[in-house]
Coordinates of C-alpha atoms in Angstrom, one line a residue:
Chain A
M1 CA -259.5 -131.7 -110.9
T2 CA -259.5 -128.2 -109.5
K3 CA -256.1 -126.5 -107.4
V4 CA -255.9 -124.7 -104.3
I5 CA -253.1 -123.2 -103.1
I6 CA -251.9 -123.7 -99.2
S7 CA -249.9 -121.4 -97.0
V8 CA -248.7 -122.9 -93.6
L9 CA -246.6 -120.9 -91.0
G10 CA -244.9 -120.9 -88.1
K11 CA -242.6 -122.2 -85.5
D12 CA -240.1 -124.1 -87.0
R13 CA -239.8 -127.7 -85.9
P14 CA -239.1 -131.3 -87.7
G15 CA -242.3 -132.8 -89.1
I16 CA -244.0 -130.2 -91.2
V17 CA -243.9 -131.0 -94.5
A18 CA -244.4 -134.6 -93.2
A19 CA -247.8 -133.6 -91.7
V20 CA -249.0 -131.3 -94.3
S21 CA -248.3 -133.9 -97.2
R22 CA -249.7 -136.7 -95.3
V23 CA -253.4 -134.5 -94.8
L24 CA -253.2 -133.8 -98.3
F25 CA -252.4 -137.7 -99.5
E26 CA -255.1 -139.0 -97.1
R27 CA -257.5 -136.9 -99.3
D28 CA -256.0 -138.1 -102.7
C29 CA -255.1 -134.7 -103.1
N30 CA -251.7 -134.1 -105.6
I31 CA -249.1 -131.7 -104.4
E32 CA -248.0 -130.0 -107.5
N33 CA -245.7 -127.1 -106.2
V34 CA -243.7 -126.5 -103.0
S35 CA -242.2 -123.5 -102.0
Q36 CA -240.2 -123.8 -98.4
T37 CA -238.1 -121.6 -96.3
I38 CA -236.8 -121.5 -92.9
L39 CA -236.7 -117.5 -91.9
Q40 CA -234.7 -117.7 -88.5
T41 CA -236.9 -120.0 -86.5
E42 CA -239.7 -119.0 -88.6
F43 CA -241.1 -121.8 -91.3
A44 CA -243.0 -120.3 -93.9
G45 CA -244.6 -123.1 -96.4
I46 CA -246.4 -122.7 -100.0
F47 CA -248.0 -125.4 -101.8
I48 CA -250.2 -126.1 -104.9
A49 CA -252.2 -129.0 -105.0
G50 CA -254.4 -130.7 -107.1
I51 CA -258.2 -131.5 -104.8
P52 CA -260.0 -134.0 -106.3
A53 CA -264.2 -133.8 -106.7
G54 CA -265.6 -133.6 -103.1
V55 CA -262.5 -132.1 -101.4
T56 CA -263.1 -128.1 -101.0
A57 CA -260.8 -125.5 -99.7
E58 CA -263.3 -125.2 -96.6
T59 CA -262.9 -129.1 -95.7
L60 CA -259.0 -129.4 -96.8
H61 CA -258.2 -126.4 -94.1
Q62 CA -260.0 -127.8 -91.4
G63 CA -258.3 -131.5 -91.8
L64 CA -254.6 -129.2 -91.9
T65 CA -255.6 -127.3 -88.9
A66 CA -256.5 -130.7 -87.1
G67 CA -253.7 -133.2 -88.7
L68 CA -251.2 -129.3 -87.4
A69 CA -252.7 -129.4 -84.0
D70 CA -249.9 -130.1 -82.2
F71 CA -247.6 -127.7 -84.3
K72 CA -249.7 -124.4 -83.5
M73 CA -249.3 -123.3 -86.7
Y74 CA -251.2 -120.8 -89.1
V75 CA -252.6 -122.5 -92.4
Q76 CA -254.8 -121.1 -95.0
V77 CA -256.0 -122.7 -97.8
K78 CA -257.7 -120.3 -100.8
P79 CA -259.0 -121.9 -104.0
L80 CA -256.3 -120.9 -106.6
A81 CA -257.7 -118.8 -109.7
E82 CA -258.4 -120.0 -113.3
N83 CA -255.2 -118.0 -115.3
G84 CA -257.9 -116.9 -117.8
S85 CA -256.3 -115.2 -120.3
P86 CA -254.4 -112.4 -118.2
A87 CA -252.3 -109.6 -120.4
P88 CA -249.1 -110.6 -122.0
P89 CA -246.0 -109.7 -119.8
P90 CA -243.9 -107.3 -120.8
V91 CA -240.8 -108.1 -122.1
A92 CA -238.1 -108.1 -119.7
E93 CA -235.0 -108.8 -119.0
P94 CA -233.8 -110.8 -115.6
F95 CA -231.7 -108.3 -113.3
V96 CA -230.0 -108.5 -110.0
I97 CA -230.3 -105.7 -107.5
T98 CA -227.9 -105.8 -104.2
T99 CA -227.9 -103.3 -101.3
S100 CA -225.6 -103.6 -98.7
G101 CA -225.5 -100.7 -95.7
P102 CA -226.4 -100.0 -92.1
D103 CA -229.9 -101.4 -90.7
A104 CA -232.8 -98.7 -91.0
K105 CA -236.5 -99.3 -91.0
G106 CA -238.1 -98.7 -94.3
L107 CA -235.1 -100.0 -96.5
V108 CA -237.1 -102.6 -98.1
A109 CA -240.3 -99.9 -98.6
R110 CA -238.3 -97.5 -100.4
I111 CA -236.3 -99.3 -102.7
T112 CA -239.5 -101.4 -103.3
A113 CA -241.3 -98.0 -104.2
V114 CA -238.6 -97.1 -106.7
I115 CA -238.8 -100.8 -108.7
A116 CA -242.6 -101.4 -108.3
R117 CA -242.8 -97.1 -110.0
Y118 CA -241.2 -98.4 -113.2
Q119 CA -243.2 -101.4 -113.5
V120 CA -240.3 -103.8 -112.5
N121 CA -241.7 -107.3 -111.1
V122 CA -239.8 -108.2 -108.3
T123 CA -239.2 -112.4 -108.8
N124 CA -237.4 -113.5 -106.0
L125 CA -236.2 -111.5 -102.5
Q126 CA -233.5 -112.2 -100.3
A127 CA -232.9 -110.1 -97.2
V128 CA -230.1 -111.1 -94.9
F129 CA -230.9 -108.3 -91.5
K130 CA -228.2 -109.2 -88.8
G131 CA -229.1 -105.6 -87.6
G132 CA -225.1 -104.6 -87.8
S133 CA -223.9 -101.4 -89.2
E134 CA -221.6 -103.0 -90.8
P135 CA -222.6 -103.2 -94.5
G136 CA -221.7 -107.1 -95.2
D137 CA -223.7 -107.7 -92.2
N138 CA -227.1 -106.1 -93.8
I139 CA -227.7 -107.1 -97.6
M140 CA -230.8 -107.2 -99.5
I141 CA -230.8 -109.1 -102.9
Y142 CA -233.3 -108.5 -105.6
E143 CA -234.1 -110.1 -108.2
V144 CA -236.2 -108.2 -110.7
D145 CA -237.6 -108.3 -114.2
V146 CA -236.8 -105.3 -116.2
P147 CA -239.0 -104.2 -118.8
T148 CA -236.7 -103.8 -122.0
H149 CA -238.8 -100.7 -122.7
I150 CA -238.1 -98.2 -119.8
D151 CA -235.9 -95.7 -119.3
Q152 CA -233.0 -98.2 -118.3
Q153 CA -230.7 -95.2 -117.2
R154 CA -233.2 -93.6 -115.0
F155 CA -234.4 -96.8 -113.2
R156 CA -230.6 -97.2 -112.6
Q157 CA -230.4 -93.7 -111.1
D158 CA -233.6 -93.3 -109.5
L159 CA -232.2 -96.7 -107.6
Q160 CA -229.0 -95.3 -107.1
D161 CA -230.2 -91.8 -105.6
Q162 CA -232.7 -93.8 -103.2
A163 CA -229.9 -96.0 -101.8
A164 CA -227.4 -92.7 -101.3
A165 CA -230.3 -91.4 -99.3
L166 CA -230.5 -94.3 -97.3
G167 CA -226.7 -94.6 -97.1
L168 CA -226.7 -98.0 -98.6
R169 CA -224.4 -99.1 -101.6
L170 CA -226.2 -100.5 -104.6
T171 CA -225.5 -102.6 -107.6
I172 CA -227.5 -103.6 -110.7
Q173 CA -226.5 -106.3 -112.5
H174 CA -228.0 -108.6 -115.1
R175 CA -228.7 -111.8 -113.9
D176 CA -226.8 -113.6 -116.9
I177 CA -223.2 -112.7 -115.3
F178 CA -223.8 -114.9 -111.9
S179 CA -225.2 -117.6 -114.1
A180 CA -221.9 -117.1 -116.5
M181 CA -219.9 -117.5 -113.1
N182 CA -221.5 -119.9 -110.8
R183 CA -223.6 -122.4 -112.5
I184 CA -221.6 -124.4 -115.7
Chain B
M1 CA -233.6 -118.2 -108.0
L2 CA -229.2 -117.7 -107.5
S3 CA -227.8 -118.2 -104.4
Y4 CA -227.4 -116.1 -101.8
Q5 CA -223.9 -117.2 -102.2
E6 CA -223.5 -117.0 -105.8
I7 CA -224.3 -113.9 -105.3
I8 CA -222.1 -112.6 -102.8
S9 CA -219.0 -114.0 -104.3
T10 CA -219.1 -112.8 -107.5
L11 CA -219.7 -108.9 -105.7
E12 CA -216.9 -109.5 -103.6
M13 CA -214.9 -110.6 -106.5
L14 CA -215.7 -107.2 -108.3
K15 CA -215.8 -104.8 -105.5
N16 CA -213.2 -106.2 -103.2
E17 CA -210.7 -108.6 -105.8
H18 CA -210.6 -105.9 -109.0
L19 CA -212.3 -108.4 -111.4
D20 CA -212.5 -106.6 -114.0
V21 CA -212.5 -106.9 -118.3
R22 CA -209.3 -105.5 -118.8
T23 CA -209.4 -104.8 -122.4
V24 CA -212.0 -105.7 -125.3
T25 CA -209.8 -105.0 -128.1
L26 CA -211.3 -105.0 -132.0
G27 CA -209.6 -106.4 -134.8
I28 CA -209.5 -104.4 -138.0
N29 CA -208.1 -106.1 -141.4
L30 CA -206.4 -103.5 -143.0
F31 CA -205.2 -104.9 -146.2
D32 CA -207.6 -103.7 -148.3
C33 CA -206.7 -100.5 -147.7
A34 CA -203.5 -101.1 -149.7
S35 CA -201.8 -98.5 -151.8
H36 CA -198.7 -97.3 -153.1
D37 CA -199.9 -93.8 -152.3
L38 CA -199.6 -92.1 -148.9
G39 CA -202.2 -90.2 -149.1
T40 CA -204.9 -92.9 -150.7
L41 CA -203.4 -95.2 -147.3
Q42 CA -204.0 -92.7 -145.2
T43 CA -207.9 -92.0 -146.1
R44 CA -208.8 -95.8 -146.6
I45 CA -207.0 -96.5 -143.4
R46 CA -209.0 -93.6 -141.7
D47 CA -212.5 -94.6 -143.3
K48 CA -212.1 -98.2 -142.7
I49 CA -211.3 -97.9 -138.9
G50 CA -213.9 -95.1 -138.3
R51 CA -216.5 -97.1 -140.0
I52 CA -215.8 -100.4 -138.1
A53 CA -214.6 -98.6 -135.2
E54 CA -217.2 -96.3 -134.3
A55 CA -219.4 -97.8 -132.3
L56 CA -216.6 -99.7 -129.5
V57 CA -216.7 -97.8 -126.9
P58 CA -220.3 -96.6 -126.4
V59 CA -221.2 -100.5 -126.7
C60 CA -218.5 -101.1 -124.3
D61 CA -219.9 -99.2 -122.2
Q62 CA -223.2 -99.9 -122.5
I63 CA -222.1 -103.3 -121.6
G64 CA -219.9 -102.9 -118.8
D65 CA -223.3 -100.9 -117.1
K66 CA -225.5 -103.8 -117.7
Y67 CA -223.4 -106.6 -116.3
G68 CA -221.8 -104.5 -114.0
I69 CA -218.9 -105.3 -114.3
P70 CA -216.1 -102.6 -115.8
I71 CA -214.7 -102.7 -119.1
V72 CA -211.4 -101.4 -118.2
N73 CA -209.6 -100.3 -121.8
K74 CA -210.9 -100.4 -125.3
R75 CA -208.7 -101.3 -128.1
I76 CA -207.7 -101.5 -131.6
A77 CA -205.5 -104.0 -133.2
V78 CA -205.0 -103.9 -137.3
S79 CA -203.1 -106.1 -139.5
P80 CA -199.0 -105.4 -139.5
I81 CA -198.7 -102.2 -141.0
A82 CA -195.3 -103.5 -142.4
V83 CA -197.3 -105.5 -144.7
V84 CA -200.5 -103.4 -145.2
C85 CA -198.0 -100.3 -146.4
A86 CA -195.0 -102.7 -147.7
P87 CA -193.9 -99.9 -150.3
L88 CA -193.5 -97.0 -148.3
G89 CA -190.1 -95.6 -146.6
P90 CA -189.4 -94.7 -143.3
D91 CA -191.0 -91.5 -143.7
G92 CA -194.2 -93.2 -145.1
M93 CA -194.3 -95.4 -141.9
V94 CA -194.0 -92.4 -139.4
A95 CA -197.2 -90.5 -141.4
I96 CA -199.5 -93.9 -140.9
A97 CA -198.4 -94.0 -137.2
R98 CA -199.4 -90.5 -136.9
T99 CA -202.6 -91.4 -139.0
L100 CA -203.2 -94.6 -136.7
D101 CA -202.8 -92.5 -133.8
A102 CA -205.3 -89.9 -134.8
C103 CA -207.7 -92.9 -135.5
A104 CA -207.1 -94.0 -131.8
R105 CA -207.9 -90.6 -130.5
E106 CA -211.2 -89.9 -132.5
M107 CA -212.2 -93.4 -131.7
N108 CA -211.5 -92.6 -128.3
V109 CA -209.9 -96.1 -127.8
D110 CA -206.6 -95.9 -125.3
F111 CA -204.1 -97.9 -128.0
I112 CA -203.7 -98.8 -131.1
G113 CA -201.6 -101.8 -131.5
G114 CA -200.3 -103.3 -135.0
F115 CA -197.7 -101.3 -135.7
S116 CA -195.8 -103.9 -136.4
A117 CA -193.5 -106.2 -138.5
L118 CA -193.2 -110.3 -138.8
V119 CA -189.7 -111.4 -139.9
E120 CA -188.5 -114.2 -137.6
K121 CA -187.4 -115.5 -141.3
G122 CA -186.2 -112.5 -143.3
I123 CA -186.7 -108.7 -143.3
A124 CA -188.6 -107.5 -146.4
A125 CA -188.7 -103.6 -147.5
G126 CA -191.5 -102.8 -145.9
D127 CA -190.6 -104.9 -142.4
R128 CA -187.2 -102.6 -142.8
S129 CA -188.8 -99.8 -143.5
L130 CA -191.1 -99.7 -140.2
I131 CA -188.1 -101.1 -138.0
T132 CA -186.6 -98.0 -139.1
A133 CA -189.2 -95.9 -138.7
L134 CA -190.0 -97.3 -134.8
P135 CA -187.9 -95.0 -133.1
E136 CA -189.6 -91.9 -134.5
A137 CA -193.1 -93.3 -134.9
L138 CA -193.0 -94.1 -131.2
A139 CA -191.9 -91.1 -129.8
E140 CA -194.5 -89.0 -132.1
T141 CA -197.2 -90.5 -131.2
E142 CA -199.4 -91.3 -128.3
R143 CA -201.1 -94.4 -128.6
V144 CA -199.3 -96.2 -131.2
C145 CA -198.0 -99.9 -129.9
A146 CA -195.7 -101.9 -132.0
S147 CA -194.5 -105.3 -131.7
V148 CA -192.0 -107.1 -133.9
N149 CA -191.5 -110.5 -134.4
V150 CA -188.1 -111.6 -134.9
A151 CA -187.9 -115.1 -133.8
S152 CA -190.5 -118.6 -134.3
T153 CA -189.8 -122.4 -133.8
K154 CA -190.4 -123.0 -137.1
A155 CA -188.0 -120.7 -138.6
G156 CA -185.5 -119.9 -136.0
I157 CA -184.5 -116.8 -134.5
N158 CA -183.6 -114.0 -136.7
M159 CA -180.6 -112.4 -135.1
D160 CA -180.1 -109.6 -138.1
A161 CA -183.4 -108.7 -137.0
V162 CA -182.7 -109.1 -133.4
L163 CA -179.4 -106.6 -133.5
L164 CA -181.7 -104.1 -135.5
M165 CA -184.7 -103.8 -132.5
G166 CA -181.4 -103.7 -129.9
R167 CA -180.7 -100.2 -132.1
A168 CA -184.1 -99.3 -132.4
I169 CA -184.9 -99.8 -128.3
K170 CA -181.5 -97.6 -127.7
A171 CA -182.8 -95.0 -130.2
A172 CA -186.3 -94.6 -129.3
A173 CA -185.5 -94.5 -125.9
E174 CA -183.0 -91.5 -126.4
R175 CA -185.8 -89.7 -128.1
T176 CA -188.3 -89.9 -124.9
A177 CA -185.4 -89.1 -123.1
G178 CA -187.1 -86.5 -120.6
R179 CA -189.9 -89.1 -120.6
D180 CA -187.6 -92.1 -118.6
G181 CA -187.9 -93.8 -122.3
L182 CA -191.5 -94.0 -122.3
A183 CA -191.7 -94.9 -125.8
C184 CA -190.1 -97.8 -125.4
A185 CA -192.9 -99.3 -123.1
K186 CA -194.9 -99.3 -126.5
L187 CA -192.5 -102.0 -128.4
C188 CA -192.4 -106.1 -127.7
V189 CA -190.2 -107.6 -129.7
F190 CA -191.7 -111.6 -130.1
A191 CA -190.7 -114.9 -130.7
N192 CA -193.8 -117.2 -131.6
I193 CA -196.4 -113.7 -131.6
P194 CA -199.7 -114.9 -131.2
Q195 CA -202.0 -113.6 -134.3
D196 CA -205.2 -112.6 -131.5
V197 CA -203.8 -111.1 -128.2
P198 CA -206.0 -108.6 -127.2
F199 CA -203.3 -107.4 -124.8
M200 CA -201.1 -104.7 -125.4
A201 CA -198.5 -103.5 -126.4
G202 CA -198.3 -106.9 -128.3
A203 CA -201.6 -106.6 -129.9
Y204 CA -202.1 -106.7 -133.9
L205 CA -205.1 -108.8 -136.2
G206 CA -203.0 -111.9 -138.0
V207 CA -202.8 -112.8 -141.5
G208 CA -205.4 -115.7 -140.5
E209 CA -208.1 -113.6 -138.9
P210 CA -211.4 -112.3 -140.0
D211 CA -211.8 -108.9 -141.6
S212 CA -212.8 -107.6 -138.1
V213 CA -213.0 -109.7 -134.6
I214 CA -213.3 -108.8 -131.2
N215 CA -210.9 -110.7 -128.7
V216 CA -211.5 -110.1 -125.6
G217 CA -208.6 -110.1 -122.2
V218 CA -210.1 -110.9 -118.7
S219 CA -207.6 -110.2 -115.4
G220 CA -207.8 -111.3 -112.2
P221 CA -204.4 -111.8 -110.5
G222 CA -206.5 -109.9 -107.2
V223 CA -209.2 -112.5 -107.4
V224 CA -206.6 -115.5 -107.3
K225 CA -204.9 -114.4 -104.4
K226 CA -207.6 -114.1 -102.3
A227 CA -209.2 -117.3 -103.5
V228 CA -205.9 -118.8 -102.5
E229 CA -205.7 -116.6 -98.9
R230 CA -209.3 -117.7 -98.3
A231 CA -208.5 -121.4 -98.7
L232 CA -205.9 -121.5 -96.7
A233 CA -207.0 -119.6 -93.8
S234 CA -210.3 -122.3 -93.6
H235 CA -207.7 -125.2 -94.8
P236 CA -204.3 -124.6 -93.5
D237 CA -203.0 -128.1 -94.9
L238 CA -204.1 -127.6 -98.1
D239 CA -201.3 -129.2 -100.4
L240 CA -200.2 -127.9 -103.9
G241 CA -202.3 -130.0 -105.8
Q242 CA -205.5 -129.0 -103.8
L243 CA -204.4 -125.3 -104.5
S244 CA -203.8 -126.3 -108.3
D245 CA -207.1 -127.0 -108.4
L246 CA -208.5 -123.7 -106.7
I247 CA -206.9 -121.6 -109.4
K248 CA -207.9 -123.4 -112.5
R249 CA -211.4 -123.0 -110.9
T250 CA -210.9 -119.8 -110.5
A251 CA -209.6 -119.2 -114.0
C252 CA -212.5 -120.5 -115.1
K253 CA -215.2 -118.4 -113.3
V254 CA -213.2 -115.4 -114.4
T255 CA -212.9 -116.6 -118.4
R256 CA -216.8 -117.3 -118.1
V257 CA -217.4 -113.5 -117.8
G258 CA -215.1 -112.5 -120.5
E259 CA -216.4 -114.9 -122.7
L260 CA -220.1 -113.9 -121.7
I261 CA -219.3 -109.6 -121.9
G262 CA -217.5 -110.4 -125.4
R263 CA -219.6 -112.4 -127.2
E264 CA -222.5 -109.5 -126.0
V265 CA -220.3 -106.5 -127.5
A266 CA -219.1 -108.9 -130.2
E267 CA -222.8 -109.4 -131.4
L268 CA -224.1 -105.4 -130.9
L269 CA -221.5 -104.6 -132.9
E270 CA -222.6 -107.3 -135.6
I271 CA -218.5 -108.2 -135.9
R272 CA -217.2 -112.0 -134.8
F273 CA -216.2 -112.9 -131.4
G274 CA -212.7 -114.1 -131.4
V275 CA -211.1 -115.9 -127.8
V276 CA -210.7 -114.6 -124.6
D277 CA -207.4 -114.1 -123.0
L278 CA -207.8 -115.1 -119.6
S279 CA -204.2 -113.8 -118.4
L280 CA -203.1 -112.3 -115.5
A281 CA -202.6 -109.0 -115.9
P282 CA -201.7 -107.0 -112.9
T283 CA -201.7 -103.3 -112.6
P284 CA -200.0 -100.7 -110.3
N285 CA -202.3 -101.0 -107.6
V286 CA -202.1 -103.0 -104.3
G287 CA -204.2 -106.6 -104.5
D288 CA -204.0 -106.3 -108.3
S289 CA -201.0 -107.9 -108.2
V290 CA -199.2 -111.2 -109.5
G291 CA -196.7 -110.9 -107.2
E292 CA -198.9 -111.0 -104.0
I293 CA -199.9 -114.5 -105.5
F294 CA -196.3 -115.9 -104.6
Q295 CA -196.5 -114.3 -101.5
S296 CA -200.0 -115.9 -100.4
L297 CA -198.8 -119.3 -101.9
G298 CA -195.6 -119.0 -99.2
L299 CA -193.0 -117.4 -101.0
L300 CA -191.3 -114.5 -99.5
A301 CA -191.4 -112.4 -102.3
I302 CA -191.5 -113.3 -106.5
G303 CA -188.0 -113.9 -107.2
V304 CA -186.7 -116.3 -104.4
P305 CA -185.9 -119.5 -104.8
G306 CA -189.6 -121.7 -105.6
T307 CA -190.9 -118.8 -107.7
T308 CA -190.0 -121.2 -110.9
A309 CA -192.1 -123.5 -109.8
A310 CA -195.0 -121.6 -108.4
L311 CA -195.0 -119.8 -111.3
A312 CA -195.3 -122.7 -113.7
L313 CA -197.9 -124.1 -111.0
L314 CA -200.0 -120.8 -111.4
N315 CA -199.6 -120.4 -115.5
D316 CA -200.9 -124.2 -116.1
A317 CA -203.3 -123.9 -113.4
V318 CA -205.3 -120.4 -115.4
K319 CA -204.5 -122.5 -118.7
K320 CA -206.6 -125.5 -117.7
G321 CA -209.7 -123.3 -116.1
G322 CA -209.8 -121.5 -119.0
A323 CA -209.7 -124.0 -122.0
F324 CA -212.4 -125.4 -119.8
A325 CA -214.6 -122.1 -119.2
S326 CA -214.1 -121.2 -123.2
S327 CA -213.7 -122.8 -126.1
H328 CA -212.3 -120.1 -127.9
V329 CA -208.9 -119.4 -125.7
G330 CA -206.2 -117.5 -126.8
G331 CA -204.0 -115.0 -127.1
L332 CA -201.5 -115.8 -124.7
S333 CA -203.6 -117.1 -121.3
G334 CA -201.5 -117.0 -118.6
A335 CA -199.6 -115.0 -116.4
F336 CA -198.2 -110.9 -117.1
I337 CA -195.1 -110.7 -114.9
P338 CA -194.3 -106.5 -116.1
V339 CA -192.4 -105.6 -113.9
S340 CA -193.2 -101.8 -113.5
E341 CA -197.0 -102.4 -113.8
D342 CA -197.1 -104.7 -110.8
L343 CA -196.0 -103.1 -107.7
N344 CA -195.1 -105.8 -106.1
I345 CA -192.7 -107.0 -108.7
S346 CA -191.4 -103.7 -108.5
D347 CA -190.6 -103.6 -105.1
A348 CA -189.3 -107.5 -105.3
A349 CA -187.0 -106.0 -107.8
A350 CA -186.3 -102.8 -105.4
A351 CA -185.3 -105.2 -102.4
G352 CA -182.9 -107.5 -104.4
H353 CA -185.3 -110.9 -104.1
L354 CA -185.8 -110.4 -108.1
S355 CA -183.3 -110.2 -110.9
L356 CA -182.7 -110.2 -114.4
E357 CA -181.7 -113.3 -114.8
K358 CA -183.8 -115.0 -112.2
L359 CA -186.8 -112.9 -114.2
E360 CA -185.5 -114.6 -117.3
A361 CA -185.3 -118.0 -115.7
I362 CA -188.8 -117.4 -115.2
T363 CA -190.2 -116.3 -118.1
S364 CA -189.4 -120.1 -119.2
V365 CA -192.6 -120.9 -117.9
C366 CA -194.7 -117.9 -118.1
S367 CA -196.9 -116.3 -120.6
V368 CA -194.8 -113.7 -121.9
G369 CA -191.2 -113.1 -120.7
L370 CA -189.4 -110.0 -119.9
D371 CA -191.9 -107.4 -119.5
M372 CA -191.6 -103.6 -118.9
V373 CA -188.4 -104.0 -117.5
A374 CA -186.5 -101.0 -116.8
L375 CA -182.7 -101.3 -117.5
P376 CA -179.6 -98.5 -117.2
G377 CA -179.3 -96.3 -119.9
D378 CA -175.6 -97.0 -120.5
T379 CA -176.8 -100.5 -121.6
S380 CA -175.6 -100.6 -125.0
A381 CA -177.6 -101.9 -128.5
E382 CA -176.1 -104.7 -128.7
T383 CA -176.7 -106.0 -125.0
L384 CA -180.0 -105.2 -125.6
S385 CA -180.2 -107.6 -128.7
A386 CA -178.3 -110.3 -126.7
I387 CA -181.4 -110.3 -124.0
I388 CA -183.9 -110.4 -126.5
A389 CA -181.9 -113.0 -128.2
D390 CA -181.5 -115.1 -125.1
E391 CA -185.2 -114.5 -124.8
M392 CA -186.4 -115.3 -128.2
A393 CA -184.7 -118.9 -127.5
I394 CA -186.4 -119.6 -124.6
G395 CA -189.7 -119.3 -126.4
V396 CA -188.2 -121.1 -129.6
I397 CA -187.2 -124.1 -127.7
N398 CA -190.4 -124.3 -125.8
K399 CA -192.7 -123.9 -128.8
K400 CA -194.1 -121.2 -126.7
T401 CA -194.7 -117.2 -127.4
T402 CA -192.0 -115.1 -124.9
A403 CA -191.6 -111.5 -125.7
T404 CA -189.2 -108.7 -124.1
R405 CA -190.4 -104.7 -123.1
L406 CA -186.9 -103.5 -122.7
I407 CA -186.6 -99.9 -121.4
P408 CA -183.0 -98.7 -121.3
V409 CA -183.6 -95.3 -119.6
P410 CA -181.8 -92.1 -120.3
G411 CA -179.6 -90.9 -117.8
K412 CA -180.0 -93.6 -115.2
K413 CA -178.5 -96.5 -113.5
A414 CA -179.2 -99.6 -112.0
G415 CA -180.7 -99.2 -108.4
E416 CA -182.3 -95.6 -109.9
R417 CA -186.0 -95.1 -110.5
A418 CA -187.8 -95.0 -113.7
H419 CA -191.1 -93.6 -113.8
F420 CA -193.5 -94.3 -116.9
G421 CA -197.1 -93.0 -115.5
G422 CA -200.5 -94.6 -115.3
L423 CA -201.0 -98.4 -116.0
L424 CA -197.7 -98.9 -116.7
G425 CA -196.0 -97.9 -113.5
E426 CA -192.6 -97.3 -112.4
S427 CA -189.9 -99.4 -111.5
V428 CA -186.1 -99.7 -110.1
I429 CA -183.7 -99.7 -112.6
M430 CA -182.5 -103.5 -112.6
A431 CA -178.7 -104.3 -113.0
V432 CA -177.8 -105.7 -116.2
N433 CA -174.2 -108.1 -116.0
N434 CA -172.1 -106.8 -118.8
G435 CA -174.4 -104.4 -120.0
V436 CA -172.1 -101.8 -121.8
G437 CA -168.9 -103.8 -123.7
P438 CA -169.1 -104.9 -127.2
N439 CA -170.9 -108.4 -128.2
A440 CA -169.3 -109.5 -131.0
F441 CA -171.5 -112.6 -130.9
I442 CA -174.8 -110.8 -131.8
R443 CA -173.2 -108.8 -134.0
L444 CA -172.8 -111.9 -136.2
G445 CA -175.8 -112.2 -137.4
G446 CA -177.6 -114.3 -140.0
L447 CA -180.7 -117.1 -138.4
I448 CA -179.8 -119.4 -135.5
P449 CA -182.0 -122.3 -137.3
A450 CA -185.0 -123.9 -136.3
P451 CA -184.9 -126.3 -134.0
I452 CA -185.3 -130.1 -133.9
Q453 CA -188.8 -129.3 -132.3
S454 CA -189.7 -127.5 -135.9
L455 CA -189.6 -131.0 -137.8
T456 CA -192.9 -131.9 -136.7
N457 CA -194.8 -132.9 -140.0

């Protein structure tokens, strides 16, 4: 069984997930992973599904587009690349970077530019921008994997410098501290 | 994936509620340094402390950075010096205190504890030398902390030692008269002293402990206070059972921080991890006060009627939360109520809400005792001893630790202020009933026998 990755985007309303999963079920596809979220009023869902012989990404796209016609959703379906033998990822430790401060354009771009420069991978990003000047109203949370071989002090300093230039307060802490305190 | 709320609540505790790892204390056994020769002893002590403690501060700083949680104090606790240096006289003991002080400076730690003696049942030669040396040792050194255990539930109260300690405190205060008796702020008198307490001035490495061990003291009065305030703001009808549960859960979170960080420091130093001591230890900062918790629970101030019940609730909830969070909770684990170190408690004393007598009463349900209490300079040594004896009796009868850290401030009277500086804070001098006259009871000496509760075998 080959796999496809399906992206569904559009205005949120009840029934979207049911419609997607019904189309997949009718075509004997097996949903393996799903992640969905709602940002403000917009729905975003990603599905990875195994598809049987005879079903292609194209025919599935047609089916989903028809099945979601009432919802006016944007749908994309593409085959999932085989894993092959990619280079092993570097040894890394999970950290959480948070920034808070007044809203402005380019905050995420500039912070992630520093993160990318050190080959640090962002594994999850949550940004809550209410657009105000109250630091508590505008918070970004980056979960990242920091390779152990990089210069941690310089990485931290560069992040702090960038945050200061943007008027943000930045913290970087090992993920374990959040897990230890909140999860038993 | 962590939730937004988990991350924000943790950051709030750190940023606005003063959550920190208050102390990482490295215990070092010095028994293998023993010698009749002072010079040999000093060399061995310097070598051993230097070898084991060299990386303590850099490792703590590194781990503090990694988790974004400050490790405020790094300290060393050693085996009771009265035993390690038993052959020495008082002069030799003072010399050892200087050696320890120099080690503390060299290792860049805030305090070194263990200038201690255990005399609950009797005073050996080394113990007597150390107690005799206390005033000079504490006045002449900066970072050495001392403790003397004069009572236990199993042994009773050694009233001869209690009398000696009253005199030692008086002499130590006089030797530091220009600094409001500061030397006394580094001296605790204990009943039932724990062997693994990481907080000063009582920290020492007990005889039953390993060659070296990392003990961690976590604090969080601000976190508890904010948790209570938030809960009552959103649910004003919460009862004390529900508030106790809230404090318990908060204490659990705080303890887990200590365990995580303590274990990592221990691992990097290749030293065994000992215990987490979850004590609500205040600092003289607004928002980092145990006294403010009483106000958040609805009391006018610490010391007014209701205080003892509130402290009993608080202490119990803290212990329950800590016990669930870690299998290795030790030390004192409760609420400290050091008068001068807690701005709110100090203010309550100044406003007349908190008297020495009420303070003594509430120590029957708290972790420590009469801690950092400034007294009039003319309080007699016998009266100091009598106050100590009262506090020891509370600990002995209730099978718990109690202690005193009393500071008779030379030349100052009740109502005036004493200033100790830094974390030691400042406080109004509390009045002592009948503080000046003789006290024949104390002079009787001897051993107040162990109570019936001691017959548990």
